[in-house]
Coordinates of C-alpha atoms in Angstrom, one line a residue:
Chain L
X1 CA 111.2 64.9 -44.4
X2 CA 108.7 63.8 -46.9
X3 CA 108.9 65.3 -50.4
X4 CA 105.4 64.2 -51.7
X5 CA 102.9 66.9 -52.8
X6 CA 100.2 66.2 -50.2
X7 CA 98.7 69.2 -48.5
X8 CA 99.6 69.9 -44.9
X9 CA 97.5 68.1 -42.4
X10 CA 96.4 71.2 -40.4
X11 CA 93.3 72.9 -41.5
X12 CA 93.9 76.1 -43.4
X13 CA 91.0 78.1 -44.5
X14 CA 92.8 80.0 -47.3
X15 CA 96.2 78.4 -47.9
X16 CA 96.0 76.3 -51.0
X17 CA 98.8 78.7 -52.1
X18 CA 101.2 77.2 -49.6
X19 CA 102.0 73.5 -50.1
X20 CA 104.7 71.1 -49.4
X21 CA 107.3 71.5 -52.0
X22 CA 107.0 68.8 -54.6
X23 CA 110.0 67.0 -56.1
X24 CA 109.0 67.6 -59.7
X25 CA 108.5 71.0 -61.0
X26 CA 105.9 71.6 -63.7
X27 CA 107.5 73.1 -66.7
X28 CA 110.8 74.8 -67.2
X29 CA 109.6 78.5 -67.4
X30 CA 111.1 80.7 -64.9
X31 CA 107.8 82.4 -64.2
X32 CA 106.5 79.4 -62.2
X33 CA 103.5 80.6 -60.2
X34 CA 105.1 79.1 -57.0
X35 CA 108.5 79.5 -55.5
X36 CA 110.3 77.3 -53.1
X37 CA 110.9 78.6 -49.6
X38 CA 113.2 77.0 -46.9
X39 CA 112.3 78.0 -43.4
X40 CA 115.0 78.0 -40.7
X41 CA 114.4 78.7 -37.1
X42 CA 116.5 81.0 -35.0
X43 CA 116.9 81.3 -31.3
X44 CA 114.1 79.7 -29.3
X45 CA 111.7 79.5 -32.1
X46 CA 110.3 76.0 -32.6
X47 CA 111.6 74.1 -35.6
X48 CA 109.1 73.3 -38.2
X49 CA 108.9 69.6 -39.0
X50 CA 108.4 70.5 -42.6
X51 CA 110.9 73.2 -43.6
X52 CA 110.5 73.3 -47.4
X53 CA 107.3 74.9 -48.8
X54 CA 106.0 75.8 -52.1
X55 CA 104.5 79.3 -51.9
X56 CA 102.6 81.4 -54.5
X57 CA 104.7 84.3 -55.6
X58 CA 102.1 86.8 -54.7
X59 CA 101.9 85.7 -51.1
X60 CA 103.1 88.4 -48.7
X61 CA 105.6 88.0 -45.9
X62 CA 102.9 88.8 -43.4
X63 CA 100.6 86.0 -44.6
X64 CA 103.6 83.6 -44.6
X65 CA 104.4 84.7 -41.0
X66 CA 100.8 84.0 -40.0
X67 CA 100.9 80.6 -41.7
X68 CA 104.2 79.7 -39.7
X69 CA 102.6 81.0 -36.4
X70 CA 99.5 78.9 -37.0
X71 CA 101.6 75.9 -38.0
X72 CA 103.7 76.2 -34.9
X73 CA 100.6 76.9 -32.7
X74 CA 102.1 80.1 -31.3
X75 CA 100.2 82.2 -29.0
X76 CA 98.3 85.2 -30.4
X77 CA 100.6 87.5 -28.3
X78 CA 103.7 85.9 -29.6
X79 CA 105.4 87.9 -32.6
X80 CA 107.2 86.3 -35.4
X81 CA 110.1 88.0 -37.2
X82 CA 111.1 87.0 -40.6
X83 CA 114.6 87.7 -42.0
X84 CA 116.2 87.4 -45.5
X85 CA 119.9 86.8 -45.8
X86 CA 120.1 86.8 -42.1
X87 CA 120.3 90.6 -42.3
X88 CA 117.0 92.3 -43.0
X89 CA 113.4 92.0 -42.1
X90 CA 111.3 92.5 -45.3
X91 CA 108.2 94.7 -45.1
X92 CA 105.2 92.6 -44.1
X93 CA 103.5 93.5 -47.4
X94 CA 106.4 92.4 -49.5
X95 CA 105.7 89.6 -52.0
X96 CA 107.8 86.4 -51.5
X97 CA 108.1 86.2 -55.3
X98 CA 110.1 89.5 -55.4
X99 CA 112.3 88.3 -52.4
X100 CA 112.9 85.1 -54.4
X101 CA 113.9 86.9 -57.5
X102 CA 116.3 89.1 -55.7
X103 CA 117.6 86.9 -52.9
X104 CA 116.9 83.4 -53.8
X105 CA 119.8 80.9 -54.3
X106 CA 119.9 77.3 -55.6
X107 CA 116.2 77.7 -56.7
X108 CA 114.9 78.6 -53.2
X109 CA 114.4 81.4 -50.9
X110 CA 115.8 80.9 -47.4
X111 CA 114.0 82.7 -44.7
X112 CA 114.9 82.7 -41.0
X113 CA 112.2 83.2 -38.5
X114 CA 112.4 83.9 -34.8
X115 CA 110.2 85.1 -31.8
X116 CA 112.3 88.1 -31.1
X117 CA 114.4 90.6 -33.2
X118 CA 117.5 88.8 -34.2
X119 CA 119.3 91.1 -36.6
X120 CA 117.9 94.4 -35.7
Chain P
X1 CA 127.1 123.3 -64.5
X2 CA 125.7 121.9 -61.3
X3 CA 128.1 119.7 -59.3
X4 CA 127.0 116.2 -58.7
X5 CA 127.0 117.0 -55.0
X6 CA 124.4 119.7 -55.6
X7 CA 122.1 117.0 -56.9
X8 CA 122.3 115.2 -53.6
X9 CA 121.2 118.4 -51.8
X10 CA 118.4 119.2 -54.3
X11 CA 117.0 115.6 -53.8
X12 CA 117.3 115.8 -50.0
X13 CA 115.5 119.2 -49.7
X14 CA 112.8 118.5 -52.1
X15 CA 109.4 119.6 -50.7
X16 CA 105.8 119.1 -51.5
X17 CA 103.2 121.6 -50.4
X18 CA 100.3 119.7 -48.9
X19 CA 96.9 120.6 -47.5
X20 CA 95.5 118.3 -44.9
X21 CA 91.7 118.2 -44.4
X22 CA 89.8 116.1 -41.9
X23 CA 87.5 113.5 -43.4
X24 CA 83.9 114.5 -43.1
X25 CA 83.3 111.0 -41.6
X26 CA 85.1 112.1 -38.4
X27 CA 83.1 113.5 -35.6
X28 CA 84.3 117.0 -34.3
X29 CA 83.3 119.2 -31.5
X30 CA 84.2 122.3 -33.6
X31 CA 84.8 122.9 -37.3
X32 CA 88.2 121.6 -38.3
X33 CA 90.3 124.0 -40.4
X34 CA 92.6 122.5 -43.0
X35 CA 96.3 122.4 -42.1
X36 CA 99.0 123.3 -44.5
X37 CA 102.5 121.8 -44.5
X38 CA 105.6 121.4 -46.7
X39 CA 106.4 117.7 -46.8
X40 CA 109.9 116.4 -47.4
X41 CA 109.8 114.2 -50.5
X42 CA 112.5 111.9 -48.9
X43 CA 110.7 111.3 -45.6
X44 CA 107.6 109.3 -44.5
X45 CA 104.1 110.6 -43.7
X46 CA 104.0 109.4 -40.2
X47 CA 107.3 110.9 -39.3
X48 CA 106.5 114.4 -40.3
X49 CA 102.8 114.9 -39.4
X50 CA 102.9 115.2 -35.7
X51 CA 101.6 118.8 -36.0
X52 CA 98.8 117.6 -38.3
X53 CA 97.6 115.2 -35.6
X54 CA 97.9 117.7 -32.8
X55 CA 95.9 120.2 -35.0
X56 CA 93.0 117.9 -35.6
X57 CA 92.9 116.3 -32.2
X58 CA 92.2 119.7 -30.8
X59 CA 88.7 119.7 -32.4
X60 CA 88.0 116.1 -31.6
X61 CA 86.9 114.2 -28.5
X62 CA 89.9 112.5 -26.8
X63 CA 88.4 109.1 -27.1
X64 CA 88.2 109.4 -30.8
X65 CA 91.9 109.7 -31.3
X66 CA 93.1 106.4 -32.6
X67 CA 95.8 105.9 -35.2
X68 CA 95.8 108.6 -37.8
X69 CA 96.0 107.6 -41.5
X70 CA 95.9 109.4 -44.8
X71 CA 94.0 109.1 -48.0
X72 CA 94.0 110.8 -51.4
X73 CA 91.0 110.6 -53.6
X74 CA 89.9 107.4 -52.0
X75 CA 93.3 105.7 -52.1
X76 CA 94.8 105.0 -48.6
X77 CA 98.4 106.4 -48.6
X78 CA 101.1 103.8 -47.5
X79 CA 103.1 105.6 -44.9
X80 CA 105.9 103.2 -45.5
X81 CA 106.4 104.5 -49.1
X82 CA 108.5 107.8 -49.3
X83 CA 106.3 110.8 -49.5
X84 CA 107.7 111.9 -52.9
X85 CA 106.9 108.4 -54.3
X86 CA 103.3 108.7 -53.1
X87 CA 102.9 112.2 -54.7
X88 CA 104.6 111.3 -58.0
X89 CA 102.5 108.2 -58.3
X90 CA 99.0 109.7 -57.4
X91 CA 99.1 113.4 -57.8
X92 CA 102.0 114.6 -59.8
X93 CA 99.9 116.1 -62.6
X94 CA 97.3 117.8 -60.4
X95 CA 97.4 121.4 -59.1
X96 CA 99.2 122.1 -55.9
X97 CA 98.8 121.9 -53.0
X98 CA 98.4 118.2 -52.6
X99 CA 95.1 117.7 -51.0
X100 CA 95.4 114.9 -48.5
X101 CA 92.4 113.7 -46.3
X102 CA 93.1 112.8 -42.7
X103 CA 91.2 109.9 -41.0
X104 CA 91.2 108.6 -37.4
X105 CA 88.4 106.0 -37.8
X106 CA 88.1 102.7 -39.9
X107 CA 91.8 102.0 -40.3
X108 CA 92.0 100.1 -43.7
X109 CA 93.8 96.9 -42.4
X110 CA 94.1 95.4 -45.8
X111 CA 95.8 98.4 -47.4
X112 CA 98.0 100.0 -44.7
X113 CA 100.5 98.8 -42.2
X114 CA 100.1 100.1 -38.7
X115 CA 102.6 102.8 -37.4
X116 CA 102.4 102.9 -33.7
X117 CA 105.6 104.8 -33.0
X118 CA 108.7 106.3 -34.7
X119 CA 110.6 103.1 -33.9
X120 CA 108.4 101.3 -36.4
X121 CA 109.4 103.8 -39.0
X122 CA 113.1 103.5 -38.0
X123 CA 113.0 99.7 -38.2
X124 CA 111.4 99.9 -41.7
X125 CA 113.9 102.6 -42.9
X126 CA 116.9 100.5 -41.6
X127 CA 115.5 97.3 -43.2
X128 CA 115.3 99.1 -46.6
X129 CA 118.9 100.3 -46.2
X130 CA 120.0 96.7 -45.3
X131 CA 118.1 95.3 -48.2
X132 CA 119.6 97.9 -50.6
X133 CA 123.1 97.1 -49.4
X134 CA 122.5 93.4 -49.8
X135 CA 121.9 94.1 -53.4
X136 CA 124.8 96.5 -53.8
X137 CA 127.5 95.0 -51.7
X138 CA 126.2 91.6 -50.5
X139 CA 125.5 93.5 -47.2
X140 CA 129.2 93.9 -46.4
X141 CA 129.2 97.7 -46.1
X142 CA 126.2 98.0 -43.8
X143 CA 127.4 95.0 -41.7
X144 CA 130.9 96.6 -41.2
X145 CA 129.2 99.7 -39.9
X146 CA 128.7 100.0 -36.1
X147 CA 125.3 100.3 -34.5
X148 CA 125.9 104.0 -33.8
X149 CA 126.6 104.5 -37.6
X150 CA 123.3 102.9 -38.4
X151 CA 121.7 105.2 -35.8
X152 CA 123.3 108.2 -37.5
X153 CA 121.6 107.4 -40.8
X154 CA 118.2 107.3 -39.0
X155 CA 118.8 110.5 -37.0
X156 CA 120.0 112.3 -40.1
X157 CA 116.6 111.5 -41.7
X158 CA 114.5 112.1 -38.7
X159 CA 116.1 115.5 -38.0
X160 CA 116.5 116.6 -41.6
X161 CA 120.3 116.7 -41.3
X162 CA 121.9 116.3 -44.7
X163 CA 125.5 116.4 -43.6
X164 CA 125.0 114.0 -40.7
X165 CA 123.2 111.6 -43.0
X166 CA 125.6 111.7 -45.8
X167 CA 128.6 111.4 -43.7
X168 CA 127.6 107.8 -43.3
X169 CA 125.6 107.2 -46.4
X170 CA 128.5 108.0 -48.7
X171 CA 130.1 104.7 -47.6
X172 CA 127.0 102.9 -48.9
X173 CA 127.5 104.7 -52.3
X174 CA 131.1 103.4 -52.8
X175 CA 132.1 100.4 -54.9
X176 CA 135.3 98.6 -55.7
X177 CA 137.4 100.5 -58.2
X178 CA 137.8 97.6 -60.5
X179 CA 134.0 97.2 -60.7
X180 CA 132.0 99.5 -62.9
X181 CA 129.4 100.0 -60.1
X182 CA 127.3 98.2 -57.5
X183 CA 126.7 94.6 -57.8
X184 CA 123.0 95.1 -58.4
X185 CA 121.0 98.3 -58.5
X186 CA 118.4 98.7 -55.6
X187 CA 115.2 100.0 -57.4
X188 CA 111.5 99.8 -57.3
X189 CA 109.2 100.6 -60.2
X190 CA 105.7 101.6 -59.3
X191 CA 102.6 102.1 -61.3
X192 CA 99.1 102.9 -60.3
X193 CA 97.3 100.4 -62.5
X194 CA 99.7 97.4 -61.9
X195 CA 98.7 94.0 -60.6
X196 CA 101.5 94.1 -58.1
X197 CA 102.6 96.8 -55.8
X198 CA 106.0 97.3 -57.6
X199 CA 108.6 95.7 -59.7
X200 CA 111.9 94.9 -58.2
X201 CA 114.4 92.6 -59.9
X202 CA 118.1 92.0 -60.1
X203 CA 119.7 94.4 -62.5
X204 CA 123.4 95.0 -63.0
X205 CA 124.6 98.5 -63.8
X206 CA 127.2 97.2 -66.3
X207 CA 126.4 94.7 -69.1
X208 CA 128.5 91.5 -69.4
X209 CA 130.3 93.2 -72.3
X210 CA 131.3 96.2 -70.1
X211 CA 128.8 98.7 -71.3
X212 CA 127.4 101.2 -68.8
X213 CA 123.6 100.5 -68.7
X214 CA 121.1 103.4 -68.6
X215 CA 117.6 104.0 -67.4
X216 CA 116.4 103.2 -70.9
X217 CA 118.1 99.8 -70.7
X218 CA 116.3 99.2 -67.3
X219 CA 112.9 100.2 -68.8
X220 CA 113.5 98.2 -72.0
X221 CA 113.9 95.1 -69.8
X222 CA 111.2 95.6 -67.2
X223 CA 108.7 98.2 -68.7
X224 CA 109.1 98.4 -72.5
X225 CA 105.8 100.1 -72.9
X226 CA 107.4 103.2 -71.3
X227 CA 109.7 103.6 -74.2
X228 CA 108.2 104.8 -77.4
X229 CA 109.5 105.7 -80.9
X230 CA 110.2 109.3 -81.8
X231 CA 107.0 109.6 -83.9
X232 CA 104.7 108.0 -81.3
X233 CA 102.9 110.0 -78.6
X234 CA 104.4 109.3 -75.2
X235 CA 102.1 107.0 -73.2
X236 CA 104.0 107.0 -69.9
X237 CA 106.0 109.4 -67.9
X238 CA 109.0 107.9 -66.0
X239 CA 109.3 110.0 -62.9
X240 CA 112.0 110.1 -60.1
X241 CA 111.8 112.9 -57.5
X242 CA 109.2 114.6 -59.6
X243 CA 111.4 114.9 -62.7
X244 CA 111.7 112.8 -65.9
X245 CA 115.4 111.9 -66.2
X246 CA 116.8 111.3 -69.7
X247 CA 116.6 107.7 -70.6
X248 CA 120.4 107.9 -71.5
X249 CA 121.3 108.5 -67.8
X250 CA 123.5 105.8 -66.5
X251 CA 121.5 103.7 -63.9
X252 CA 124.6 103.6 -61.7
X253 CA 124.7 107.5 -61.6
X254 CA 120.9 107.5 -60.8
X255 CA 121.5 105.0 -58.0
X256 CA 124.2 107.1 -56.4
X257 CA 122.5 110.5 -56.8
X258 CA 118.8 110.0 -57.1
X259 CA 118.2 107.3 -54.6
X260 CA 116.1 108.1 -51.6
X261 CA 117.8 108.0 -48.1
X262 CA 116.6 104.3 -47.9
X263 CA 119.2 103.7 -50.7
X264 CA 116.5 102.6 -53.2
X265 CA 115.8 104.3 -56.6
X266 CA 112.1 104.7 -56.5
X267 CA 110.7 105.1 -60.0
X268 CA 107.0 106.0 -60.7
X269 CA 105.5 105.2 -64.0
X270 CA 102.4 107.2 -64.6
X271 CA 100.1 107.7 -67.6
X272 CA 101.3 110.7 -69.6
X273 CA 98.8 113.6 -69.2
X274 CA 96.5 114.0 -72.2
X275 CA 96.4 117.7 -73.0

């Protein structure tokens, strides 16, 4: 998996706030504008070639789910469910920055995604 | 002196008198009378307003009945926030009843989540409880419960059954005897003029030195503007369930007694009224 900071190859009209995670982090302040997200597939969900992403804190779960759906080229009818801690599905309007603050570990937020409800 | 358990009942049975009026934008076949309803503070708008929908659909054409949504003075009301939070945040210092406007058209996609059935509310409610338990107990208590126990929590809320709900919820309010409280306190701090919907961070109920932390300690760390010196005029009200708890109240106690059924302590920070 490449660790360079190039933007993803697929066209995204509004996603400069989601980029491949870079290896260096600018500055040591804990209020970095972006947080690292690690995406893990569950069940029959396709595995993303790039799993680690740098996401702006203010990005919502819903917009991240839409990004993943587009990236995986899912059908419009296919739903995507996102889970934190393999236990709860955050509200679609929840900010990833808040989830990172509360449930991040080792400097990243691990999110599991699947096409059907995995953990109720 | 009120027993702590009485507080649980008072919280559960808190009500807000509301007056629902149909938006003038909606087309009706007859005039729509306003509908009055006592709303449970701890529930959700879409869970308790079936009668409101029936009332207004009676004067509208069948084909105009799409998803109902609510607005207060131009602000769409998020059904997935507890009713009491919405009221405290937007209307606590205005005269009762709470005047809510009902809409069926022009659903504000950017402001509101859709709520097509009660199972959507149930899923949201259970997710909040799981998230709260992840903070309190690393999710161990909720995970040890059976599916029927989870169902009991939801049914308790849906049917306004205090005893049924608390028979299960008390397990979520326990903590190891050698700890001073939960691992972290599940809370959300709302303000109307904030740049983000709410503040939610990790906060332990006991300091590393073993001191019981208070509401004041929480505010000092996350919203210091809400704490003012004795001689200063108060700029903000810190409201939970429509009251302003003393800042000396231990945050652990607040979490156990003033949380919503979703197990979160929802705190509204509103501008203090200027007399």
